[in-house]
């Protein structure tokens, strides 16, 4: 089953411009535009069935269109709402394929296609973001899933590690002062200790 089970009503907007690896999305509703932030992930309809393109928001613009007011002229105290052009620039980073052979939800860091004009663009957040991050991190039902915390992209999305893959190699936690290195290490070790057959040696 595809992790991108979007309905058309959930779309942020529609694509109005397509370049090699960059698309521009027009967002008609202001409330939906407010949900978009730079560096957030979005999913776009692909021209191929069973595929979605994934992109990163790189720019957001909102400006009034250059239109001439129609006659007659409004009263001085009357507020005139000019039409606006809300645009979101998205850099494409890869393709999510619903099913590839026996595998489901396969992410490739290549562009199988480019989206079509008027294709829908969706916000990648919440449970869908969690599922997508698990796909690209190879976190599956095979082996323990270690919960790290929440993504800064979306606090409703949970970050996981694949325990088997973590234990098979050396790991290091880096970050600036106060970024949560000790908390992350303690959280991982706490979950490792709860596993049935896990062995860990901690050097401090």
mmCIF file of C-alpha atoms in Angstrom:
data_model
loop_
_atom_site.group_PDB
_atom_site.id
_atom_site.type_symbol
_atom_site.label_atom_id
_atom_site.label_comp_id
_atom_site.label_asym_id
_atom_site.label_seq_id
_atom_site.Cartn_x
_atom_site.Cartn_y
_atom_site.Cartn_z
ATOM 1 C CA UNK A 1 0.000 0.000 0.000
ATOM 2 C CA UNK A 2 1.317 3.427 -0.903
ATOM 3 C CA UNK A 3 2.324 5.669 1.979
ATOM 4 C CA UNK A 4 1.206 8.653 -0.115
ATOM 5 C CA UNK A 5 -2.537 8.030 0.001
ATOM 6 C CA UNK A 6 -3.578 11.596 -0.756
ATOM 7 C CA UNK A 7 -6.987 12.813 -1.851
ATOM 8 C CA UNK A 8 -7.275 15.702 -4.323
ATOM 9 C CA UNK A 9 -8.959 17.831 -1.646
ATOM 10 C CA UNK A 10 -5.736 17.733 0.417
ATOM 11 C CA UNK A 11 -3.657 19.447 -2.279
ATOM 12 C CA UNK A 12 -1.801 22.630 -1.365
ATOM 13 C CA UNK A 13 -1.992 23.853 -4.935
ATOM 14 C CA UNK A 14 -1.273 23.039 -8.567
ATOM 15 C CA UNK A 15 1.894 23.134 -10.627
ATOM 16 C CA UNK A 16 2.062 26.035 -13.073
ATOM 17 C CA UNK A 17 5.701 25.812 -14.190
ATOM 18 C CA UNK A 18 8.091 22.911 -14.761
ATOM 19 C CA UNK A 19 11.856 23.086 -15.273
ATOM 20 C CA UNK A 20 14.449 20.298 -15.315
ATOM 21 C CA UNK A 21 14.428 19.747 -11.550
ATOM 22 C CA UNK A 22 12.420 22.730 -10.318
ATOM 23 C CA UNK A 23 8.673 23.320 -10.331
ATOM 24 C CA UNK A 24 6.513 26.259 -9.305
ATOM 25 C CA UNK A 25 3.241 25.659 -7.484
ATOM 26 C CA UNK A 26 0.376 28.147 -7.259
ATOM 27 C CA UNK A 27 -1.469 28.087 -3.929
ATOM 28 C CA UNK A 28 -4.887 29.716 -4.164
ATOM 29 C CA UNK A 29 -5.865 29.547 -0.483
ATOM 30 C CA UNK A 30 -3.941 31.703 1.994
ATOM 31 C CA UNK A 31 -4.500 29.282 4.880
ATOM 32 C CA UNK A 32 -2.840 26.513 2.916
ATOM 33 C CA UNK A 33 0.039 28.804 1.990
ATOM 34 C CA UNK A 34 0.666 29.411 5.698
ATOM 35 C CA UNK A 35 1.260 25.680 6.158
ATOM 36 C CA UNK A 36 4.179 25.780 3.737
ATOM 37 C CA UNK A 37 7.670 26.584 4.992
ATOM 38 C CA UNK A 38 11.066 26.727 3.343
ATOM 39 C CA UNK A 39 12.989 23.419 3.554
ATOM 40 C CA UNK A 40 9.778 21.453 4.140
ATOM 41 C CA UNK A 41 9.120 18.354 2.044
ATOM 42 C CA UNK A 42 6.256 18.052 -0.427
ATOM 43 C CA UNK A 43 4.907 15.262 -2.627
ATOM 44 C CA UNK A 44 3.831 15.885 -6.208
ATOM 45 C CA UNK A 45 1.731 13.847 -8.583
ATOM 46 C CA UNK A 46 3.826 12.145 -11.238
ATOM 47 C CA UNK A 47 2.865 11.634 -14.856
ATOM 48 C CA UNK A 48 3.426 7.911 -14.219
ATOM 49 C CA UNK A 49 0.824 5.928 -12.292
ATOM 50 C CA UNK A 50 2.051 4.484 -9.007
ATOM 51 C CA UNK A 51 4.717 7.143 -8.527
ATOM 52 C CA UNK A 52 5.077 10.423 -6.637
ATOM 53 C CA UNK A 53 7.858 12.962 -6.903
ATOM 54 C CA UNK A 54 9.353 14.355 -3.711
ATOM 55 C CA UNK A 55 10.687 17.886 -3.434
ATOM 56 C CA UNK A 56 11.997 20.488 -1.011
ATOM 57 C CA UNK A 57 10.432 23.941 -0.747
ATOM 58 C CA UNK A 58 13.115 26.489 -1.633
ATOM 59 C CA UNK A 59 11.133 29.728 -1.962
ATOM 60 C CA UNK A 60 7.709 31.131 -1.085
ATOM 61 C CA UNK A 61 6.356 34.355 -2.610
ATOM 62 C CA UNK A 62 3.100 36.216 -2.195
ATOM 63 C CA UNK A 63 2.295 39.320 -4.190
ATOM 64 C CA UNK A 64 -0.686 41.143 -5.632
ATOM 65 C CA UNK A 65 -1.278 40.884 -9.346
ATOM 66 C CA UNK A 66 -0.886 44.010 -11.442
ATOM 67 C CA UNK A 67 -4.526 44.637 -12.334
ATOM 68 C CA UNK A 68 -6.388 47.820 -13.099
ATOM 69 C CA UNK A 69 -9.495 48.476 -10.964
ATOM 70 C CA UNK A 70 -12.741 48.284 -12.877
ATOM 71 C CA UNK A 71 -15.066 51.273 -13.242
ATOM 72 C CA UNK A 72 -16.715 52.807 -11.336
ATOM 73 C CA UNK A 73 -14.106 53.812 -8.767
ATOM 74 C CA UNK A 74 -14.898 52.661 -5.200
ATOM 75 C CA UNK A 75 -15.558 55.042 -2.351
ATOM 76 C CA UNK A 76 -12.564 56.300 -0.391
ATOM 77 C CA UNK A 77 -13.367 54.207 2.699
ATOM 78 C CA UNK A 78 -14.094 51.029 0.756
ATOM 79 C CA UNK A 79 -11.479 48.261 0.952
ATOM 80 C CA UNK A 80 -10.556 46.722 -2.372
ATOM 81 C CA UNK A 81 -9.171 43.166 -2.325
ATOM 82 C CA UNK A 82 -6.721 42.737 -5.163
ATOM 83 C CA UNK A 83 -6.106 39.249 -6.555
ATOM 84 C CA UNK A 84 -2.913 37.642 -5.276
ATOM 85 C CA UNK A 85 -0.384 35.291 -6.766
ATOM 86 C CA UNK A 86 0.903 32.843 -4.139
ATOM 87 C CA UNK A 87 3.820 30.854 -5.536
ATOM 88 C CA UNK A 88 5.950 28.089 -4.037
ATOM 89 C CA UNK A 89 9.220 27.051 -5.673
ATOM 90 C CA UNK A 90 10.082 23.365 -5.193
ATOM 91 C CA UNK A 91 13.370 21.596 -5.956
ATOM 92 C CA UNK A 92 12.804 17.946 -6.875
ATOM 93 C CA UNK A 93 14.983 15.406 -5.038
ATOM 94 C CA UNK A 94 13.647 11.986 -5.976
ATOM 95 C CA UNK A 95 10.850 9.574 -6.786
ATOM 96 C CA UNK A 96 8.759 7.342 -4.529
ATOM 97 C CA UNK A 97 7.572 4.222 -6.353
ATOM 98 C CA UNK A 98 4.556 2.476 -4.828
ATOM 99 C CA UNK A 99 5.651 -0.993 -5.938
ATOM 100 C CA UNK A 100 8.852 -2.173 -7.600
ATOM 101 C CA UNK A 101 8.928 -5.928 -8.102
ATOM 102 C CA UNK A 102 8.229 -7.439 -4.693
ATOM 103 C CA UNK A 103 9.190 -4.260 -2.843
ATOM 104 C CA UNK A 104 6.704 -1.617 -1.787
ATOM 105 C CA UNK A 105 7.362 2.103 -1.314
ATOM 106 C CA UNK A 106 10.816 2.345 -2.884
ATOM 107 C CA UNK A 107 12.528 5.749 -2.899
ATOM 108 C CA UNK A 108 15.046 6.596 -5.593
ATOM 109 C CA UNK A 109 17.148 9.742 -5.633
ATOM 110 C CA UNK A 110 16.528 10.136 -9.336
ATOM 111 C CA UNK A 111 13.697 11.667 -11.317
ATOM 112 C CA UNK A 112 11.850 8.989 -13.253
ATOM 113 C CA UNK A 113 9.632 11.700 -14.785
ATOM 114 C CA UNK A 114 8.793 15.356 -14.324
ATOM 115 C CA UNK A 115 5.339 16.450 -13.160
ATOM 116 C CA UNK A 116 2.744 17.778 -15.544
ATOM 117 C CA UNK A 117 1.177 21.231 -15.521
ATOM 118 C CA UNK A 118 -1.842 21.331 -13.170
ATOM 119 C CA UNK A 119 -0.603 18.309 -11.210
ATOM 120 C CA UNK A 120 -1.369 18.459 -7.487
ATOM 121 C CA UNK A 121 1.195 19.268 -4.806
ATOM 122 C CA UNK A 122 0.746 17.914 -1.269
ATOM 123 C CA UNK A 123 2.381 18.705 2.069
ATOM 124 C CA UNK A 124 4.509 15.869 3.432
ATOM 125 C CA UNK A 125 3.810 15.927 7.166
ATOM 126 C CA UNK A 126 2.560 13.918 10.133
ATOM 127 C CA UNK A 127 2.256 10.159 9.699
ATOM 128 C CA UNK A 128 3.161 10.364 6.016
ATOM 129 C CA UNK A 129 6.441 12.118 6.851
ATOM 130 C CA UNK A 130 7.211 9.469 9.479
ATOM 131 C CA UNK A 131 6.548 6.687 6.974
ATOM 132 C CA UNK A 132 8.622 8.387 4.282
ATOM 133 C CA UNK A 133 11.590 8.871 6.614
ATOM 134 C CA UNK A 134 11.373 5.207 7.557
ATOM 135 C CA UNK A 135 11.499 4.287 3.876
ATOM 136 C CA UNK A 136 14.636 6.317 3.123
ATOM 137 C CA UNK A 137 16.277 5.185 6.383
ATOM 138 C CA UNK A 138 15.516 1.515 5.644
ATOM 139 C CA UNK A 139 13.542 1.229 8.864
ATOM 140 C CA UNK A 140 11.130 -1.636 8.329
ATOM 141 C CA UNK A 141 9.332 -4.192 10.412
ATOM 142 C CA UNK A 142 12.472 -6.389 10.322
ATOM 143 C CA UNK A 143 14.278 -5.842 13.590
ATOM 144 C CA UNK A 144 13.757 -3.363 16.418
ATOM 145 C CA UNK A 145 12.695 0.195 15.735
ATOM 146 C CA UNK A 146 14.387 2.681 18.040
ATOM 147 C CA UNK A 147 12.489 5.927 18.497
ATOM 148 C CA UNK A 148 14.744 8.983 18.615
ATOM 149 C CA UNK A 149 12.198 11.764 18.947
ATOM 150 C CA UNK A 150 10.391 14.174 16.639
ATOM 151 C CA UNK A 151 11.533 15.823 13.430
ATOM 152 C CA UNK A 152 12.109 19.556 13.472
ATOM 153 C CA UNK A 153 10.359 19.596 10.079
ATOM 154 C CA UNK A 154 7.148 18.447 11.746
ATOM 155 C CA UNK A 155 6.722 17.737 15.456
ATOM 156 C CA UNK A 156 3.917 15.291 14.639
ATOM 157 C CA UNK A 157 6.358 13.039 12.749
ATOM 158 C CA UNK A 158 8.428 10.512 14.708
ATOM 159 C CA UNK A 159 12.077 9.723 13.918
ATOM 160 C CA UNK A 160 13.148 6.064 14.077
ATOM 161 C CA UNK A 161 16.385 4.107 13.721
ATOM 162 C CA UNK A 162 16.708 0.571 12.428
ATOM 163 C CA UNK A 163 18.219 -1.249 15.424
ATOM 164 C CA UNK A 164 19.805 -4.037 13.388
ATOM 165 C CA UNK A 165 21.562 -1.616 11.078
ATOM 166 C CA UNK A 166 22.686 0.582 13.990
ATOM 167 C CA UNK A 167 24.274 -2.338 15.850
ATOM 168 C CA UNK A 168 26.164 -3.553 12.771
ATOM 169 C CA UNK A 169 28.388 -0.496 12.516
ATOM 170 C CA UNK A 170 30.023 2.230 14.548
ATOM 171 C CA UNK A 171 27.871 5.262 15.318
ATOM 172 C CA UNK A 172 28.551 8.776 16.499
ATOM 173 C CA UNK A 173 26.233 11.501 17.752
ATOM 174 C CA UNK A 174 27.452 15.022 16.997
ATOM 175 C CA UNK A 175 25.972 18.444 17.560
ATOM 176 C CA UNK A 176 26.528 21.827 19.141
ATOM 177 C CA UNK A 177 26.208 22.486 22.868
ATOM 178 C CA UNK A 178 22.666 21.971 24.078
ATOM 179 C CA UNK A 179 21.489 20.247 20.909
ATOM 180 C CA UNK A 180 20.560 17.018 22.711
ATOM 181 C CA UNK A 181 23.528 14.659 22.199
ATOM 182 C CA UNK A 182 23.342 13.193 25.702
ATOM 183 C CA UNK A 183 19.565 12.890 25.544
ATOM 184 C CA UNK A 184 19.713 11.076 22.209
ATOM 185 C CA UNK A 185 22.382 8.651 23.434
ATOM 186 C CA UNK A 186 20.492 7.943 26.653
ATOM 187 C CA UNK A 187 17.237 7.446 24.762
ATOM 188 C CA UNK A 188 18.801 4.919 22.385
ATOM 189 C CA UNK A 189 20.516 3.012 25.212
ATOM 190 C CA UNK A 190 17.315 2.941 27.225
ATOM 191 C CA UNK A 191 15.498 1.267 24.344
ATOM 192 C CA UNK A 192 18.415 -1.069 23.632
ATOM 193 C CA UNK A 193 18.347 -2.242 27.258
ATOM 194 C CA UNK A 194 14.695 -3.190 26.852
ATOM 195 C CA UNK A 195 15.431 -5.506 23.911
ATOM 196 C CA UNK A 196 15.718 -9.234 24.416
ATOM 197 C CA UNK A 197 19.049 -10.039 22.752
ATOM 198 C CA UNK A 198 20.924 -6.764 22.435
ATOM 199 C CA UNK A 199 24.451 -6.220 23.736
ATOM 200 C CA UNK A 200 26.029 -2.792 23.999
ATOM 201 C CA UNK A 201 29.238 -1.410 25.479
ATOM 202 C CA UNK A 202 29.339 2.265 26.434
ATOM 203 C CA UNK A 203 32.627 4.151 26.735
ATOM 204 C CA UNK A 204 32.362 7.505 28.477
#
